[in-house]
Short mmCIF file of N, CA and C in Angstrom, two decimals:
data_model
loop_
_atom_site.label_atom_id
_atom_site.label_comp_id
_atom_site.label_asym_id
_atom_site.label_seq_id
_atom_site.Cartn_x
_atom_site.Cartn_y
_atom_site.Cartn_z
N LYS C 1 28.26 -33.49 -40.82
CA LYS C 1 27.53 -34.74 -40.90
C LYS C 1 26.14 -34.49 -41.44
N GLY C 2 25.14 -35.06 -40.75
CA GLY C 2 23.77 -34.96 -41.23
C GLY C 2 23.15 -33.61 -40.96
N GLY C 3 22.38 -33.13 -41.89
CA GLY C 3 21.67 -31.87 -41.73
C GLY C 3 20.17 -32.11 -41.67
N ALA C 4 19.43 -31.09 -41.34
CA ALA C 4 17.97 -31.19 -41.29
C ALA C 4 17.42 -31.32 -42.70
N LEU C 5 16.57 -32.31 -42.92
CA LEU C 5 15.92 -32.53 -44.21
C LEU C 5 14.54 -31.88 -44.26
N TRP C 6 13.89 -31.79 -43.10
CA TRP C 6 12.51 -31.32 -43.04
C TRP C 6 12.19 -30.92 -41.60
N ASN C 7 11.23 -29.98 -41.42
CA ASN C 7 10.73 -29.66 -40.08
C ASN C 7 9.28 -29.22 -40.17
N SER C 8 8.58 -29.32 -39.05
CA SER C 8 7.15 -28.99 -39.00
C SER C 8 6.89 -27.51 -38.83
N GLY C 9 7.92 -26.71 -38.53
CA GLY C 9 7.73 -25.28 -38.34
C GLY C 9 6.98 -24.92 -37.07
N THR C 10 7.02 -25.79 -36.06
CA THR C 10 6.30 -25.55 -34.81
C THR C 10 7.24 -25.11 -33.68
N TYR C 11 8.41 -24.62 -34.04
CA TYR C 11 9.39 -24.19 -33.05
C TYR C 11 8.91 -22.92 -32.34
N GLY C 12 9.48 -22.68 -31.18
CA GLY C 12 9.15 -21.49 -30.42
C GLY C 12 9.21 -21.77 -28.94
N ASP C 13 9.06 -20.73 -28.15
CA ASP C 13 9.19 -20.88 -26.70
C ASP C 13 7.88 -20.70 -25.96
N ARG C 14 6.75 -20.82 -26.66
CA ARG C 14 5.47 -20.70 -25.96
C ARG C 14 5.35 -21.81 -24.94
N THR C 15 4.99 -21.47 -23.74
CA THR C 15 4.91 -22.47 -22.68
C THR C 15 3.51 -22.66 -22.14
N ASP C 16 2.49 -22.08 -22.80
CA ASP C 16 1.13 -22.20 -22.27
C ASP C 16 0.53 -23.57 -22.51
N THR C 17 1.06 -24.34 -23.44
CA THR C 17 0.55 -25.69 -23.69
C THR C 17 1.72 -26.62 -23.97
N SER C 18 1.53 -27.88 -23.67
CA SER C 18 2.56 -28.89 -23.91
C SER C 18 2.51 -29.32 -25.37
N VAL C 19 3.63 -29.26 -26.04
CA VAL C 19 3.71 -29.70 -27.44
C VAL C 19 4.03 -31.18 -27.46
N ARG C 20 3.28 -31.92 -28.29
CA ARG C 20 3.49 -33.36 -28.43
C ARG C 20 3.32 -33.76 -29.88
N ALA C 21 3.94 -34.86 -30.25
CA ALA C 21 3.69 -35.48 -31.55
C ALA C 21 2.81 -36.70 -31.27
N TRP C 22 1.68 -36.80 -31.97
CA TRP C 22 0.70 -37.86 -31.77
C TRP C 22 0.55 -38.69 -33.04
N PHE C 23 0.37 -39.98 -32.89
CA PHE C 23 0.02 -40.85 -34.00
C PHE C 23 -1.46 -41.19 -33.83
N SER C 24 -2.30 -40.72 -34.74
CA SER C 24 -3.74 -40.94 -34.61
C SER C 24 -4.12 -42.34 -35.06
N ASP C 25 -5.31 -42.77 -34.68
CA ASP C 25 -5.83 -44.07 -35.10
C ASP C 25 -5.99 -44.14 -36.61
N SER C 26 -6.12 -43.00 -37.27
CA SER C 26 -6.31 -42.97 -38.72
C SER C 26 -4.98 -43.00 -39.49
N GLY C 27 -3.86 -43.03 -38.78
CA GLY C 27 -2.56 -43.11 -39.44
C GLY C 27 -1.87 -41.77 -39.64
N GLU C 28 -2.48 -40.69 -39.17
CA GLU C 28 -1.85 -39.37 -39.31
C GLU C 28 -0.90 -39.10 -38.15
N LEU C 29 0.10 -38.30 -38.43
CA LEU C 29 1.01 -37.80 -37.40
C LEU C 29 0.66 -36.34 -37.17
N TRP C 30 0.37 -35.97 -35.93
CA TRP C 30 0.00 -34.60 -35.59
C TRP C 30 1.04 -34.02 -34.64
N VAL C 31 1.26 -32.71 -34.73
CA VAL C 31 1.98 -31.97 -33.69
C VAL C 31 0.93 -31.07 -33.06
N THR C 32 0.71 -31.22 -31.76
CA THR C 32 -0.32 -30.45 -31.06
C THR C 32 0.31 -29.54 -30.03
N GLY C 33 -0.45 -28.53 -29.63
CA GLY C 33 -0.03 -27.68 -28.52
C GLY C 33 0.17 -26.23 -28.88
N ARG C 34 0.35 -25.90 -30.15
CA ARG C 34 0.54 -24.51 -30.52
C ARG C 34 -0.48 -24.06 -31.55
N GLY C 35 -1.41 -24.91 -31.88
CA GLY C 35 -2.44 -24.55 -32.85
C GLY C 35 -3.54 -23.72 -32.22
N THR C 36 -4.60 -23.50 -32.97
CA THR C 36 -5.73 -22.74 -32.45
C THR C 36 -6.96 -23.63 -32.44
N GLY C 37 -7.97 -23.22 -31.70
CA GLY C 37 -9.21 -23.99 -31.63
C GLY C 37 -9.15 -25.06 -30.57
N ASN C 38 -10.16 -25.93 -30.57
CA ASN C 38 -10.27 -26.94 -29.53
C ASN C 38 -9.21 -28.02 -29.60
N ASN C 39 -8.83 -28.44 -30.81
CA ASN C 39 -7.90 -29.56 -30.91
C ASN C 39 -6.44 -29.12 -30.83
N ARG C 40 -6.14 -27.86 -31.01
CA ARG C 40 -4.79 -27.29 -30.88
C ARG C 40 -3.77 -27.98 -31.79
N ILE C 41 -4.22 -28.51 -32.93
CA ILE C 41 -3.29 -29.12 -33.88
C ILE C 41 -2.58 -28.02 -34.64
N SER C 42 -1.25 -28.01 -34.57
CA SER C 42 -0.50 -26.98 -35.28
C SER C 42 0.12 -27.51 -36.57
N TRP C 43 0.16 -28.83 -36.74
CA TRP C 43 0.67 -29.42 -37.97
C TRP C 43 0.15 -30.85 -38.06
N ASP C 44 -0.16 -31.33 -39.27
CA ASP C 44 -0.48 -32.74 -39.45
C ASP C 44 0.12 -33.23 -40.76
N SER C 45 0.34 -34.54 -40.82
CA SER C 45 1.03 -35.14 -41.97
C SER C 45 0.14 -35.27 -43.20
N GLY C 46 -1.19 -35.23 -43.01
CA GLY C 46 -2.09 -35.40 -44.14
C GLY C 46 -2.04 -36.79 -44.73
N THR C 47 -1.71 -37.79 -43.92
CA THR C 47 -1.56 -39.16 -44.40
C THR C 47 -2.67 -40.07 -43.90
N LYS C 48 -3.85 -39.55 -43.71
CA LYS C 48 -4.98 -40.32 -43.21
C LYS C 48 -5.28 -41.50 -44.14
N LYS C 49 -5.44 -42.66 -43.55
CA LYS C 49 -5.78 -43.87 -44.31
C LYS C 49 -6.98 -44.54 -43.67
N ARG C 50 -7.64 -45.33 -44.46
CA ARG C 50 -8.83 -46.00 -43.97
C ARG C 50 -8.49 -47.11 -42.98
N HIS C 51 -7.48 -47.90 -43.25
CA HIS C 51 -7.12 -49.03 -42.40
C HIS C 51 -5.66 -48.90 -41.95
N ALA C 52 -5.41 -47.97 -41.07
CA ALA C 52 -4.04 -47.71 -40.62
C ALA C 52 -3.64 -48.70 -39.53
N LYS C 53 -2.38 -49.04 -39.48
CA LYS C 53 -1.82 -49.87 -38.42
C LYS C 53 -0.70 -49.09 -37.75
N LEU C 54 -0.77 -48.96 -36.44
CA LEU C 54 0.27 -48.25 -35.70
C LEU C 54 1.17 -49.25 -35.01
N CYS C 55 2.46 -49.04 -35.11
CA CYS C 55 3.44 -49.93 -34.48
C CYS C 55 3.94 -49.27 -33.20
N ALA C 56 3.14 -49.30 -32.16
CA ALA C 56 3.51 -48.68 -30.89
C ALA C 56 2.69 -49.30 -29.78
N ASN C 57 3.22 -49.29 -28.58
CA ASN C 57 2.51 -49.77 -27.41
C ASN C 57 2.32 -48.64 -26.42
N PRO C 58 1.27 -47.83 -26.58
CA PRO C 58 1.04 -46.73 -25.64
C PRO C 58 0.52 -47.27 -24.31
N PRO C 59 0.63 -46.49 -23.25
CA PRO C 59 0.00 -46.88 -22.00
C PRO C 59 -1.49 -47.09 -22.21
N SER C 60 -2.08 -47.94 -21.43
CA SER C 60 -3.49 -48.28 -21.58
C SER C 60 -4.38 -47.04 -21.62
N GLY C 61 -5.23 -46.96 -22.64
CA GLY C 61 -6.17 -45.86 -22.76
C GLY C 61 -5.61 -44.60 -23.39
N GLN C 62 -4.36 -44.62 -23.84
CA GLN C 62 -3.75 -43.43 -24.44
C GLN C 62 -3.38 -43.69 -25.89
N GLN C 63 -3.37 -42.60 -26.68
CA GLN C 63 -2.87 -42.69 -28.04
C GLN C 63 -1.35 -42.69 -28.00
N PRO C 64 -0.70 -43.35 -28.98
CA PRO C 64 0.77 -43.25 -29.04
C PRO C 64 1.20 -41.80 -29.24
N HIS C 65 2.17 -41.34 -28.47
CA HIS C 65 2.64 -39.96 -28.60
C HIS C 65 4.07 -39.83 -28.11
N TRP C 66 4.69 -38.72 -28.50
CA TRP C 66 6.00 -38.34 -27.99
C TRP C 66 5.87 -37.01 -27.28
N ASP C 67 6.58 -36.87 -26.17
CA ASP C 67 6.77 -35.58 -25.54
C ASP C 67 8.06 -34.99 -26.09
N GLN C 68 8.40 -33.78 -25.66
CA GLN C 68 9.65 -33.17 -26.10
C GLN C 68 10.81 -34.12 -25.80
N GLY C 69 11.70 -34.24 -26.76
CA GLY C 69 12.84 -35.15 -26.63
C GLY C 69 12.57 -36.53 -27.21
N GLY C 70 11.33 -36.83 -27.58
CA GLY C 70 11.01 -38.11 -28.20
C GLY C 70 11.61 -38.21 -29.59
N TRP C 71 11.94 -39.43 -30.02
CA TRP C 71 12.58 -39.60 -31.32
C TRP C 71 12.35 -40.99 -31.87
N ALA C 72 12.62 -41.14 -33.16
CA ALA C 72 12.62 -42.44 -33.84
C ALA C 72 13.73 -42.38 -34.88
N GLU C 73 14.18 -43.56 -35.32
CA GLU C 73 15.23 -43.58 -36.32
C GLU C 73 14.98 -44.67 -37.36
N SER C 74 15.53 -44.45 -38.54
CA SER C 74 15.58 -45.46 -39.58
C SER C 74 17.05 -45.65 -39.93
N ALA C 75 17.34 -46.36 -41.01
CA ALA C 75 18.73 -46.56 -41.41
C ALA C 75 19.41 -45.26 -41.82
N SER C 76 18.62 -44.28 -42.30
CA SER C 76 19.24 -43.07 -42.85
C SER C 76 18.84 -41.76 -42.17
N VAL C 77 17.78 -41.75 -41.34
CA VAL C 77 17.32 -40.50 -40.74
C VAL C 77 16.92 -40.67 -39.27
N TRP C 78 16.89 -39.54 -38.56
CA TRP C 78 16.33 -39.42 -37.21
C TRP C 78 15.12 -38.50 -37.31
N LEU C 79 14.05 -38.78 -36.58
CA LEU C 79 12.91 -37.89 -36.44
C LEU C 79 12.83 -37.53 -34.96
N VAL C 80 12.96 -36.24 -34.64
CA VAL C 80 13.10 -35.79 -33.25
C VAL C 80 12.09 -34.69 -32.94
N LEU C 81 11.35 -34.82 -31.82
CA LEU C 81 10.54 -33.72 -31.31
C LEU C 81 11.46 -32.96 -30.34
N GLN C 82 12.04 -31.89 -30.83
CA GLN C 82 13.06 -31.15 -30.08
C GLN C 82 12.48 -30.40 -28.90
N ASN C 83 13.36 -29.97 -28.00
CA ASN C 83 12.94 -29.19 -26.83
C ASN C 83 12.41 -27.82 -27.21
N ASP C 84 12.68 -27.35 -28.43
CA ASP C 84 12.14 -26.06 -28.87
C ASP C 84 10.77 -26.22 -29.54
N ASN C 85 10.17 -27.41 -29.43
CA ASN C 85 8.82 -27.73 -29.92
C ASN C 85 8.75 -27.99 -31.42
N ASN C 86 9.87 -28.13 -32.10
CA ASN C 86 9.89 -28.38 -33.54
C ASN C 86 10.12 -29.87 -33.80
N LEU C 87 9.32 -30.45 -34.69
CA LEU C 87 9.52 -31.83 -35.13
C LEU C 87 10.43 -31.77 -36.35
N VAL C 88 11.61 -32.41 -36.25
CA VAL C 88 12.64 -32.27 -37.30
C VAL C 88 13.15 -33.64 -37.73
N MET C 89 13.34 -33.79 -39.05
CA MET C 89 13.96 -35.00 -39.60
C MET C 89 15.40 -34.66 -39.99
N TYR C 90 16.35 -35.40 -39.42
CA TYR C 90 17.77 -35.20 -39.69
C TYR C 90 18.35 -36.38 -40.47
N ARG C 91 19.24 -36.07 -41.38
CA ARG C 91 20.00 -37.10 -42.10
C ARG C 91 21.07 -37.63 -41.17
N LYS C 92 21.28 -38.94 -41.16
CA LYS C 92 22.30 -39.53 -40.30
C LYS C 92 23.71 -39.33 -40.86
N ARG C 93 23.86 -39.39 -42.16
CA ARG C 93 25.21 -39.31 -42.75
C ARG C 93 25.30 -38.18 -43.70
#
């Protein structure tokens, strides 16, 4: 069936920090938790926009994010933050 089309390369079993996928106010998608420095960003989409709109309802006071196991789908693909800390896009068919 569907195979992986893309991945963030953030896989691994490091357990010192929680890996999450975040949607920033600027419209970027970040994977955090395995990077270096204060922000611990290990991957970002590079899609920063001036007037971004996010389609999500996070809990009050929080940025929209996924923990391990979080996912989204379109008509043709799945985007999954896997338990191995890798953000992967899979083809549905």
